[in-house]
Amino acid sequence: MSVFRLLRHASRRPGSKPVVALTVVAAALAAGSLTTTASAHAASGTSAQPPRTASHSTRSPAAAQLTCAIDDTSGCLNNTATSTFTTTTSPADADGSGNSFDAADLTRTAGWRSGKTVTIDGATITLPKFGTGSYDNMLASGQTVTLPGSGVVNTGDAVVILAFATGAAVTDATGTLTYARNNCLDPNGDPTDQDYRLDTVPDWLSGPSSAASITLVHENHSDDTQTSPSSGPKVYAISVPLACPGSVISSISLPQLTDGVQAGRPALHILGLGIRPTTVTGSGSNARHWVGTWASVQDTDKVQSSDGSTAAVDSQTLRIPAHVSIGTDSGNGVRVHLSNAMGATPVTFDAASVALQDTTAADATAAAAPATLTFDGSPSVTIPAGGDATSDPVTLTVEQQATVLVSLQVRGMAPAIPGHSAARTPVWVSDHADRTRDTAAAHYTQTTYTGLPYLSGIDVTTSISHPTGSLVLYGDQSVNGGTASDDGRHHLSDAITNALADDPRGDTSVHYGVLNAGTATNSLLPQSTSSTNPVNALNPLDRDVLAQGNVRTVLVSTGATDLLNCTGNADTCATDVENALASLDTRLSSYSTDDGQLYIDQQPITQNSNITVYLATIPPFTAARPGTAAQEAAREQVNTYLLDNYPGRLIDFAAAVSTDADATSSTVKAADLSDGNPSDAYYADLAGRYVSDTDSGALVYPPD
């Protein structure tokens, strides 16, 4: 365990003296004897964390030509990429061939308000004005984007850049983050800048739809025509990890790439930037530390009903249960995350509430009158396509493993509801009225939804002096629990929470949030990149993992879907998955925990605690999803690779459920299957293996 993670653990022990510990750390830094997180990984035989770059950079003269503020980028705009389609289309040229986005797709259809803000992956970004014929994006040419000292979010854990490329994907574009005075010091106490790199910004037409924040319908052309490309023009959110989470940023220099667009030549377009806040709100006696206690992946634009039809609501109230992991601390604070990430049109909630479920009724009945949720003080909120929203805090005492009911009144007709596709969770819907404040369930009827709409996460307050973090389970069917019981209490996250509470070596308490980021619909392995050490996260990784509340540990359990879809030989299939898992590990390990910042003389320094990544072996294929001989051979090869290369960070899920209790066993034990699919016992066995490994000391960095 690195000294930084040891320090973080020590600072949360009752009776510890973190100030003294920091003095020791400062002395060690000055003496050059401190082991960093990256070197500790290398010494333990695990994959090394990519090094931070913290250096003064010399900007080219062009960087000073255009300067603007992050909440008003008009001074940095230098290209027109959107147009209004009429009989005479307004002038625009995104790619050097006269092609452009349709402004109506962005504004009228998707709900991105011209010149206003949109929140993407937790970061609020100010948009330019669209479709006026004027400049509406920053063609990356070294512009300097400043962050005012007040009125905007200027501290956080990542920069989120809303961007797209034209002419082909843009790779390895670099820029610089400049921290404010007395922020982000080096180990000698001197100020630093942070060089950053954008590994890959996908092309607006040929880039992957699965990673896009928004996919539009139309492409306008300079000859006053309009087409609908099969892939659809797309905009992406790329996050940049901050070396000093929580430090104040004074400016961001954009990559120095090009001053104009040429047909067939890659160009980087930026619509706007935002800082994703850390999970610490307020300061001093008003400070609150937040941590995720429940999460649900957004992976479908159309939640289905059991008969295969598309679910819809019409001016009705949805009541959604969430079985949480940890409870509130003495502050009893709760906040709710809503998402329209997969939606194609905006959605408005006219009212929302949160309550505890009545445990005696176990349906849509609340234990007491629900607490009204507000959003920036308003009882209603409109979330554009691709966006998200976080409620204001409410006071509600929540015990660990409780079920929370979130009620959302949807304005008007929603013919398609985005959300999580295979939730195994009951959802109730009311009559055509606002029933968010109802305690009784009289006006609610259980739906036949197979998915879970809109609700993406719940945070609770944690101790200010000894804050806890969250474990995010990122994976496919092994995490999602798509064939478990349909009561919303048998996903892998629930099984691990139960196992932690029942652990005879524990104290019956769950000490960190356990969040489910599982999906059964898509590959979760990242797109290939030319970089050998990729550090950026696109969606769904950024949205589903890094935007969660105070992430400290990520357990990756994926690859089965990719192997089952692979038609090559065993070696090719295995190598592709191995490389993608290594890339995923590198990306996640590049980000820091929200509360991992160290200080010298009360000033933040660059060293911090990176997110810990565990990898899991791939369980055997089941009768319901059998693999070919080549796919099975590839699975066994991947597991051998994981066992050989990730000691101290590997959890052997395959051994937990296989007939021979071995990573290369080819069959799942019968007791863990129901009709050929994983049963509740399957997820319980995976959870048991996780808790056993954390108890035994097999993991170099225990979760916290």
XYZ file of C-alpha atoms in Angstrom:
704
model
C 0.000 0.000 0.000
C 1.422 3.428 -0.939
C 2.083 5.999 1.760
C -0.649 8.187 0.268
C -3.292 5.489 0.622
C -1.918 4.613 4.073
C -2.262 8.242 5.019
C -5.828 8.322 3.791
C -6.634 5.243 5.841
C -4.879 6.680 8.898
C -6.717 9.972 8.662
C -10.002 8.139 9.112
C -8.998 6.072 12.126
C -10.461 7.284 15.408
C -7.794 9.017 17.434
C -5.364 9.403 14.541
C -3.344 12.580 14.063
C -3.409 13.421 10.350
C -1.594 16.735 10.819
C 1.436 14.925 12.236
C 1.224 12.361 9.447
C 1.234 15.118 6.858
C 4.316 16.654 8.421
C 6.076 13.319 8.056
C 4.905 13.043 4.465
C 6.142 16.550 3.708
C 9.554 15.693 5.134
C 9.682 12.504 3.091
C 8.778 14.420 -0.030
C 11.521 16.924 0.580
C 14.032 14.123 1.139
C 12.940 12.346 -2.038
C 12.259 9.126 -0.128
C 8.520 8.843 -0.645
C 7.099 5.989 -2.726
C 4.408 7.212 -5.108
C 1.282 5.270 -6.036
C 2.764 4.451 -9.448
C 6.030 3.089 -8.068
C 4.200 1.119 -5.379
C 2.184 -0.639 -8.075
C 5.372 -1.438 -9.967
C 7.083 -2.754 -6.845
C 4.179 -5.058 -6.109
C 4.274 -6.530 -9.612
C 1.040 -4.879 -10.712
C 0.570 -2.627 -13.705
C 2.115 0.768 -13.083
C -0.040 3.877 -12.893
C 0.761 6.329 -15.712
C 2.964 9.179 -14.456
C 1.516 12.615 -13.793
C 2.900 15.475 -15.818
C 3.330 18.566 -13.710
C 5.587 21.119 -15.340
C 5.718 24.663 -16.550
C 4.890 24.840 -20.228
C 5.810 27.436 -22.793
C 2.830 28.385 -24.870
C 3.116 29.402 -28.474
C 2.365 33.026 -29.401
C -0.912 31.911 -30.977
C -2.203 30.881 -27.567
C -2.524 34.523 -26.522
C -4.478 35.554 -29.626
C -7.848 34.319 -28.400
C -8.850 34.483 -24.756
C -12.236 34.000 -23.138
C -13.942 32.953 -19.918
C -15.248 29.430 -19.410
C -18.805 30.756 -18.960
C -18.595 33.038 -22.018
C -16.443 31.549 -24.762
C -17.461 34.057 -27.449
C -13.938 35.509 -27.515
C -12.453 32.098 -28.357
C -14.899 30.990 -31.063
C -13.390 30.746 -34.542
C -15.486 28.305 -36.581
C -19.134 27.823 -37.555
C -20.267 24.194 -37.357
C -24.070 24.549 -37.102
C -26.493 25.964 -39.600
C -30.195 26.682 -39.921
C -31.724 24.634 -42.723
C -34.125 26.608 -44.875
C -34.442 27.257 -48.572
C -31.160 29.113 -48.134
C -29.122 27.395 -45.445
C -27.139 29.713 -43.158
C -23.397 29.535 -43.808
C -21.378 26.967 -41.873
C -18.411 24.717 -42.546
C -17.395 22.182 -39.909
C -15.193 19.958 -42.048
C -13.780 21.995 -44.913
C -16.375 20.562 -47.315
C -19.280 22.815 -46.319
C -21.047 20.303 -44.047
C -22.545 21.181 -40.665
C -24.857 20.204 -37.825
C -28.501 21.216 -38.069
C -29.144 23.842 -35.379
C -32.743 22.703 -34.952
C -31.538 19.191 -34.056
C -29.506 20.649 -31.212
C -31.973 23.217 -29.919
C -35.548 22.283 -30.778
C -35.140 18.480 -30.826
C -32.438 17.806 -28.217
C -33.198 20.810 -26.011
C -29.678 22.251 -25.929
C -30.505 25.902 -25.359
C -28.486 28.295 -27.460
C -26.113 30.298 -25.284
C -27.237 28.526 -22.074
C -25.801 25.675 -20.028
C -26.041 21.902 -20.210
C -24.837 19.461 -17.547
C -22.992 16.464 -18.983
C -21.425 13.772 -16.773
C -21.783 16.054 -13.757
C -20.056 19.088 -15.323
C -22.003 22.227 -16.231
C -20.925 23.588 -19.611
C -21.901 26.905 -21.208
C -22.938 26.422 -24.822
C -22.414 28.856 -27.701
C -25.274 30.221 -29.775
C -26.288 27.897 -32.586
C -27.530 28.498 -36.115
C -26.944 32.250 -36.336
C -24.266 32.043 -39.018
C -21.720 33.333 -36.493
C -18.884 31.390 -34.890
C -20.232 28.664 -32.601
C -17.260 26.497 -31.608
C -13.609 26.683 -30.713
C -11.452 25.153 -33.414
C -8.542 24.183 -31.177
C -5.715 26.617 -31.921
C -4.188 27.343 -28.534
C -6.964 29.508 -27.081
C -6.771 30.365 -23.389
C -9.979 29.741 -21.449
C -9.924 31.496 -18.084
C -11.869 30.511 -14.980
C -13.146 33.438 -12.880
C -12.554 33.304 -9.142
C -16.293 33.195 -8.497
C -19.543 32.505 -10.316
C -18.309 29.291 -11.973
C -17.108 25.897 -10.816
C -13.314 26.230 -10.789
C -12.361 23.241 -8.649
C -13.164 19.584 -9.142
C -11.788 16.183 -10.068
C -11.898 16.366 -13.881
C -12.305 18.734 -16.803
C -15.104 17.638 -19.125
C -14.643 18.803 -22.707
C -17.602 18.743 -25.087
C -16.013 18.153 -28.467
C -15.945 16.390 -31.820
C -13.445 15.923 -34.618
C -13.894 16.350 -38.356
C -11.810 14.894 -41.159
C -10.935 11.853 -38.964
C -10.378 11.288 -35.269
C -7.924 13.618 -33.536
C -5.306 11.840 -31.408
C -2.744 12.939 -28.837
C -3.745 16.610 -28.754
C -2.059 18.380 -25.831
C -2.733 21.468 -23.756
C -2.025 22.930 -20.319
C -4.015 23.482 -17.123
C -2.817 26.390 -14.999
C -3.689 26.334 -11.313
C -4.299 29.447 -9.253
C -1.680 30.859 -6.924
C -0.914 28.563 -3.970
C -2.758 25.677 -5.631
C -1.294 22.418 -6.970
C 2.230 22.764 -5.637
C 5.037 20.362 -6.460
C 6.742 18.390 -3.655
C 9.079 21.358 -3.054
C 6.147 23.680 -2.501
C 6.537 25.412 -5.866
C 3.553 26.120 -8.153
C 3.040 23.875 -11.179
C 1.004 23.668 -14.316
C -0.445 20.381 -15.555
C 0.089 19.260 -19.099
C -2.844 17.234 -20.387
C -3.441 15.040 -23.409
C -6.578 14.089 -25.319
C -5.887 10.516 -26.403
C -8.687 10.351 -28.964
C -11.488 12.691 -29.959
C -13.732 10.669 -32.295
C -14.858 11.882 -35.700
C -18.357 13.353 -35.722
C -19.611 10.923 -38.401
C -17.469 7.783 -38.193
C -16.917 7.773 -34.428
C -18.641 5.220 -32.155
C -22.256 5.939 -31.259
C -21.838 4.085 -27.967
C -19.429 6.766 -26.702
C -21.379 9.818 -27.905
C -23.079 12.208 -25.509
C -25.579 13.105 -28.184
C -26.330 11.737 -31.645
C -28.232 13.975 -34.056
C -30.246 13.133 -37.150
C -29.359 15.588 -39.883
C -26.302 16.881 -41.685
C -26.664 20.152 -43.574
C -24.695 20.923 -46.733
C -23.508 24.119 -48.389
C -25.654 23.435 -51.470
C -28.786 23.978 -49.342
C -29.544 20.266 -49.025
C -29.923 18.090 -45.945
C -29.252 14.385 -45.430
C -29.632 11.908 -42.576
C -26.395 9.890 -42.292
C -26.923 6.388 -40.953
C -24.441 6.980 -38.134
C -25.735 10.469 -37.328
C -23.521 13.469 -36.474
C -22.260 13.142 -32.894
C -20.799 15.175 -30.040
C -18.582 13.587 -27.389
C -17.692 14.362 -23.783
C -14.046 13.669 -22.960
C -12.855 13.953 -19.382
C -9.353 14.976 -18.334
C -8.194 13.806 -14.876
C -6.892 16.550 -12.610
C -3.534 16.087 -10.883
C -4.776 18.168 -7.957
C -8.472 17.444 -7.329
C -10.007 20.278 -5.347
C -7.366 22.840 -6.341
C -8.465 26.074 -8.011
C -7.841 26.250 -11.775
C -7.175 29.675 -13.240
C -7.002 28.838 -16.956
C -7.011 26.072 -19.539
C -5.036 26.327 -22.769
C -6.553 24.381 -25.655
C -4.423 22.208 -27.933
C -2.530 24.021 -30.681
C -3.835 22.116 -33.684
C -5.050 24.245 -36.574
C -6.466 27.673 -37.397
C -8.820 26.444 -40.112
C -10.649 23.455 -41.543
C -9.583 21.594 -44.655
C -11.364 18.688 -46.313
C -9.919 15.375 -45.144
C -7.646 16.963 -42.541
C -8.378 16.201 -38.856
C -9.641 19.169 -36.861
C -10.689 19.417 -33.216
C -13.862 21.363 -32.398
C -14.785 22.258 -28.810
C -18.306 23.433 -27.946
C -17.465 24.153 -24.314
C -15.728 22.991 -21.143
C -16.715 22.437 -17.544
C -15.193 21.265 -14.270
C -16.856 18.281 -12.607
C -17.103 19.188 -8.908
C -15.741 16.946 -6.208
C -18.189 15.387 -3.779
C -17.352 17.903 -1.063
C -19.823 20.773 -0.905
C -19.644 23.879 1.230
C -16.761 24.719 3.520
C -15.911 25.010 7.187
C -18.787 24.095 9.484
C -21.112 23.932 6.452
C -18.987 21.363 4.605
C -20.628 18.115 3.510
C -18.930 15.028 2.133
C -21.067 12.972 -0.230
C -20.708 9.357 -1.266
C -22.695 7.202 -3.678
C -24.902 4.541 -2.112
C -26.813 3.327 -5.191
C -26.450 3.636 -8.963
C -28.049 2.476 -12.198
C -26.416 2.513 -15.632
C -28.092 4.446 -18.438
C -27.908 2.064 -21.396
C -31.137 2.278 -23.396
C -33.168 4.977 -25.103
C -36.361 2.934 -24.791
C -37.225 1.084 -21.610
C -39.300 -1.950 -22.564
C -42.327 -3.631 -21.050
C -42.433 -7.386 -20.542
C -44.456 -7.860 -23.743
C -41.686 -6.227 -25.784
C -43.488 -2.926 -26.304
C -41.911 0.453 -25.602
C -42.817 1.880 -22.205
C -44.456 5.319 -22.155
C -45.863 7.768 -19.602
C -48.320 10.617 -20.017
C -48.390 13.252 -17.259
C -47.986 10.480 -14.692
C -45.798 9.937 -11.659
C -43.197 7.181 -11.637
C -42.238 5.686 -8.273
C -38.890 3.881 -8.362
C -37.344 1.840 -5.537
C -33.599 1.849 -4.883
C -32.034 -0.659 -2.493
C -29.090 1.312 -1.081
C -25.811 0.067 0.370
C -24.661 2.495 3.070
C -26.819 4.889 5.072
C -26.505 8.522 6.013
C -24.227 9.805 8.736
C -25.432 12.157 11.464
C -25.989 14.848 8.832
C -28.779 12.748 7.277
C -28.273 14.294 3.850
C -29.607 12.721 0.657
C -29.421 13.883 -2.945
C -30.668 12.235 -6.126
C -29.165 12.041 -9.620
C -31.450 11.971 -12.668
C -30.324 11.302 -16.216
C -31.522 11.768 -19.762
C -28.197 10.531 -21.137
C -29.780 8.165 -23.638
C -32.747 10.354 -24.504
C -33.237 11.989 -27.894
C -35.484 14.794 -26.611
C -35.628 16.837 -23.383
C -37.687 15.665 -20.424
C -39.295 17.836 -17.755
C -40.113 16.675 -14.247
C -42.685 18.981 -12.704
C -42.210 17.468 -9.258
C -39.982 14.942 -7.521
C -39.664 13.461 -4.056
C -37.766 10.914 -1.993
C -38.953 8.722 0.875
C -38.202 5.502 2.680
C -40.253 2.496 1.644
C -42.712 1.090 4.173
C -41.036 -2.216 5.028
C -44.321 -3.829 6.040
C -45.942 -3.129 2.669
C -42.859 -3.476 0.436
C -44.512 -1.807 -2.528
C -45.099 1.825 -3.539
C -46.101 2.747 0.012
C -43.812 5.244 1.743
C -43.005 4.967 5.434
C -43.749 8.676 5.903
C -44.629 11.729 3.846
C -42.048 12.017 1.033
C -39.547 14.870 1.089
C -39.870 17.217 -1.872
C -36.838 17.406 -4.132
C -35.756 20.687 -5.719
C -33.177 21.520 -8.366
C -31.333 24.803 -7.876
C -34.264 25.769 -5.687
C -36.941 24.937 -8.250
C -39.465 22.096 -7.822
C -39.201 21.314 -11.541
C -36.268 20.555 -13.806
C -35.829 20.090 -17.552
C -33.004 17.797 -18.648
C -31.972 18.015 -22.309
C -30.992 14.983 -24.354
C -27.636 13.666 -23.196
C -27.804 15.606 -19.937
C -28.159 14.948 -16.244
C -29.236 16.760 -13.081
C -28.543 16.510 -9.352
C -31.128 17.497 -6.773
C -30.560 19.867 -3.911
C -29.876 18.036 -0.630
C -32.760 16.995 1.601
C -32.700 15.746 5.176
C -33.691 12.105 5.459
C -32.394 9.436 7.812
C -31.445 6.392 5.746
C -30.150 3.169 7.258
C -27.816 0.840 5.385
C -29.583 -1.615 3.060
C -32.817 0.382 3.201
C -35.079 0.813 0.192
C -35.602 4.412 -0.919
C -38.538 5.455 -3.111
C -37.897 8.194 -5.679
C -41.002 9.663 -7.304
C -40.891 11.654 -10.555
C -43.826 13.387 -12.213
C -43.203 13.526 -15.954
C -44.622 16.501 -17.838
C -46.744 15.592 -20.834
C -46.360 12.587 -23.062
C -43.083 10.662 -23.119
C -43.537 8.025 -25.849
C -40.103 6.551 -25.084
C -38.353 6.498 -21.712
C -34.556 6.282 -21.503
C -32.869 4.510 -18.606
C -31.491 1.119 -17.598
C -32.585 -1.759 -19.815
C -32.510 -4.853 -17.568
C -33.181 -3.654 -14.055
C -34.928 -6.616 -12.394
C -36.642 -3.975 -10.267
C -40.376 -3.178 -9.887
C -41.509 0.287 -10.999
C -44.886 1.838 -10.199
C -46.859 4.446 -12.154
C -49.713 6.653 -10.991
C -52.819 8.035 -12.613
C -52.491 11.259 -14.631
C -51.534 13.455 -11.694
C -48.759 14.597 -9.427
C -48.531 11.868 -6.789
C -44.970 12.603 -5.688
C -46.169 13.653 -2.221
C -48.438 10.641 -1.682
C -47.535 8.401 1.215
C -50.043 5.665 0.402
C -49.838 3.587 -2.762
C -53.539 3.815 -3.615
C -52.944 5.773 -6.829
C -50.029 3.630 -8.007
C -50.027 0.488 -10.133
C -47.045 -1.762 -10.676
C -45.848 -1.599 -14.275
C -44.510 -4.408 -16.419
C -41.343 -2.427 -17.183
C -38.262 -4.603 -17.578
C -36.067 -1.509 -17.253
C -35.695 1.404 -14.864
C -36.270 4.969 -16.149
C -34.351 8.187 -15.473
C -32.966 7.490 -11.979
C -29.162 7.129 -12.152
C -27.832 7.532 -8.622
C -28.327 8.388 -4.967
C -25.742 9.993 -2.672
C -25.724 10.232 1.113
C -23.637 12.308 3.488
C -20.596 10.741 5.096
C -18.470 11.829 8.026
C -16.544 15.076 7.526
C -13.649 13.935 9.705
C -13.564 10.316 8.473
C -15.280 10.280 5.059
C -15.837 7.019 3.265
C -15.742 6.323 -0.463
C -17.515 4.077 -2.927
C -16.779 0.848 -4.786
C -18.115 0.873 -8.345
C -18.825 -2.478 -9.988
C -18.261 -1.979 -13.720
C -19.202 -4.909 -15.864
C -21.579 -6.940 -17.959
C -23.995 -9.704 -16.971
C -21.822 -10.764 -14.020
C -22.493 -7.363 -12.412
C -25.896 -6.433 -13.779
C -27.820 -9.409 -12.406
C -30.184 -9.483 -15.372
C -31.361 -13.014 -14.580
C -31.605 -12.677 -10.785
C -34.830 -12.266 -8.819
C -36.891 -9.296 -9.967
C -37.339 -7.602 -6.589
C -34.520 -5.084 -7.099
C -32.451 -6.622 -4.307
C -30.343 -9.276 -6.040
C -27.828 -7.511 -8.267
C -24.165 -8.134 -7.566
C -24.054 -4.821 -5.678
C -26.817 -6.098 -3.382
C -25.063 -9.431 -2.921
C -21.780 -7.728 -1.971
C -23.568 -5.346 0.399
C -25.271 -8.301 2.086
C -21.998 -10.232 2.286
C -20.231 -7.269 3.884
C -22.996 -6.855 6.458
C -23.012 -10.597 7.241
C -19.229 -11.021 7.233
C -18.268 -12.751 10.526
C -14.984 -10.855 10.419
C -16.808 -7.529 10.218
C -18.969 -5.497 12.575
C -22.315 -5.843 10.665
C -21.764 -2.399 9.136
C -21.218 -1.587 5.467
C -18.349 0.881 5.478
C -18.390 2.099 1.873
C -20.891 2.576 -0.914
C -21.362 -0.311 -3.337
C -22.562 0.967 -6.710
C -23.801 -1.091 -9.642
C -22.537 -0.010 -13.060
C -23.504 -3.205 -14.847
C -25.198 -3.616 -18.203
C -26.208 -6.594 -20.304
C -26.629 -4.686 -23.569
C -23.272 -3.303 -24.676
C -19.556 -4.006 -24.765
C -17.884 -2.059 -21.981
C -14.331 -2.329 -23.270
C -12.896 0.982 -24.509
C -12.291 1.956 -28.101
C -8.767 1.376 -29.363
C -6.368 4.315 -29.264
C -2.900 5.014 -30.596
C -1.715 5.902 -27.094
C 0.152 3.237 -25.127
C -0.989 4.837 -21.852
C -4.476 6.292 -22.439
C -5.622 8.613 -19.674
C -8.972 9.988 -20.867
C -12.392 8.527 -20.314
C -15.256 8.811 -22.774
C -18.747 7.525 -22.159
C -20.024 5.190 -20.935
C -16.963 4.872 -18.677
C -16.933 8.498 -17.556
C -20.682 8.728 -16.947
C -21.140 5.310 -15.334
C -18.023 5.188 -13.152
C -16.041 8.385 -12.733
C -19.034 10.670 -12.273
C -20.258 8.579 -9.312
C -20.041 9.834 -5.733
C -16.494 9.739 -4.285
C -15.189 6.740 -6.216
C -12.156 5.173 -4.565
C -12.247 1.658 -5.989
C -13.503 0.149 -9.264
C -14.036 -3.564 -9.788
C -13.981 -4.404 -13.513
C -15.771 -7.609 -14.497
C -16.283 -7.623 -18.235
C -15.130 -9.203 -21.482
C -17.574 -12.094 -21.819
C -19.790 -10.219 -24.288
C -16.779 -9.312 -26.425
C -15.559 -12.902 -26.481
C -18.996 -14.217 -27.428
C -19.156 -11.685 -30.261
C -15.657 -12.496 -31.531
C -15.468 -14.679 -34.657
C -11.676 -14.848 -34.958
C -9.351 -17.501 -33.623
C -8.829 -17.941 -29.891
C -5.560 -16.052 -29.740
C -6.892 -13.038 -31.625
C -10.068 -12.879 -29.526
C -8.124 -13.210 -26.274
C -5.480 -10.650 -27.212
C -8.089 -8.058 -28.133
C -9.823 -8.463 -24.758
C -6.533 -8.490 -22.835
C -5.407 -5.247 -24.482
C -8.767 -3.610 -23.889
C -8.799 -4.614 -20.203
C -5.282 -3.223 -19.775
C -6.394 0.017 -21.450
C -9.435 0.211 -19.181
C -7.225 -0.299 -16.140
C -4.855 2.461 -17.267
C -7.645 4.947 -17.910
C -9.349 4.392 -14.553
C -6.048 4.458 -12.669
C -5.288 7.888 -14.144
C -8.047 9.505 -12.082
C -7.777 10.494 -8.439
C -10.105 10.094 -5.529
C -11.986 13.220 -4.522
C -10.431 13.294 -1.057
C -6.936 12.047 -1.916
C -5.295 15.491 -1.991
C -2.228 16.046 0.195
C -1.122 19.364 1.644
C 2.119 21.081 2.646
C 1.698 24.088 4.949
C -2.035 23.980 4.220
C -1.427 24.228 0.458
C -2.433 21.414 -1.961
C 0.343 19.541 -3.742
C 0.369 17.379 -6.849
C 0.659 13.989 -5.161
C -2.626 12.285 -4.450
C -4.279 8.890 -4.236
C -5.309 7.352 -7.538
C -8.456 5.303 -7.910
C -7.719 1.636 -7.230
C -8.728 -0.821 -9.941
C -9.470 -4.510 -9.390
C -9.968 -6.877 -12.302
C -12.029 -10.062 -12.216
C -11.537 -13.262 -14.157
C -14.296 -14.050 -16.659
C -16.695 -16.759 -15.393
C -17.482 -19.742 -17.649
C -20.136 -19.282 -20.311
C -23.562 -20.636 -19.394
C -26.008 -22.877 -21.237
C -28.142 -19.845 -22.023
C -25.152 -18.059 -23.578
C -22.807 -20.822 -24.729
C -19.537 -20.115 -26.460
C -17.747 -21.919 -29.239
C -14.632 -23.960 -28.569
C -12.510 -21.035 -29.795
C -14.355 -18.564 -27.558
C -13.928 -20.830 -24.529
C -10.221 -21.211 -25.279
C -9.965 -17.427 -25.529
C -11.725 -17.016 -22.155
C -9.274 -19.357 -20.476
C -6.372 -17.523 -22.102
C -7.654 -14.157 -20.855
C -8.013 -15.523 -17.323
C -4.474 -16.889 -17.362
C -3.256 -13.482 -18.525
C -5.115 -11.759 -15.673
C -3.782 -14.178 -13.062
C -0.224 -13.668 -14.299
C -0.286 -9.888 -14.649
C -2.473 -8.461 -11.876
C -1.438 -10.044 -8.569
C -2.834 -8.139 -5.623
C -5.556 -6.591 -7.767
C -7.341 -9.670 -9.086
C -10.571 -11.296 -7.891
C -11.135 -14.777 -9.293
C -14.851 -14.665 -10.142
C -14.419 -17.634 -12.485
C -13.237 -19.877 -9.658
C -16.116 -18.696 -7.445
C -18.823 -20.165 -9.697
C -17.084 -22.883 -11.723
C -17.492 -26.602 -11.148
C -13.793 -27.102 -10.440
C -13.303 -23.869 -8.460
C -10.684 -22.900 -11.010
C -10.254 -19.934 -13.356
C -9.936 -22.200 -16.389
C -12.820 -24.541 -15.570
C -15.265 -24.480 -18.477
C -18.610 -24.953 -16.699
C -20.657 -23.204 -14.038
C -21.755 -25.345 -11.117
C -25.391 -26.407 -11.379
C -26.353 -24.873 -8.020
C -25.612 -21.411 -9.431
C -27.870 -21.725 -12.471
C -31.596 -21.519 -13.120
C -32.761 -22.547 -16.601
C -29.176 -22.177 -17.752
C -28.872 -18.595 -16.477
C -27.060 -17.182 -13.428
C -29.294 -17.373 -10.348
C -29.275 -15.479 -7.046
C -26.821 -18.091 -5.742
C -24.421 -17.226 -8.585
C -24.221 -13.577 -7.512
C -23.972 -14.585 -3.867
C -20.953 -16.754 -4.715
C -19.289 -13.888 -6.595
C -19.916 -11.639 -3.594
C -18.505 -14.244 -1.255
C -15.316 -14.405 -3.285
C -14.975 -10.624 -3.205
C -15.384 -10.429 0.576
C -13.069 -13.410 1.102
C -10.325 -11.738 -0.939
C -10.689 -8.434 0.906
C -10.618 -10.220 4.272
C -7.623 -12.405 3.455
C -5.323 -9.574 2.493
C -5.026 -10.860 -1.067
C -5.638 -7.342 -2.377
C -2.770 -4.849 -2.204
C -5.133 -1.906 -1.750
C -8.196 -2.857 0.329
C -11.407 -0.966 -0.509
C -12.363 1.926 1.726
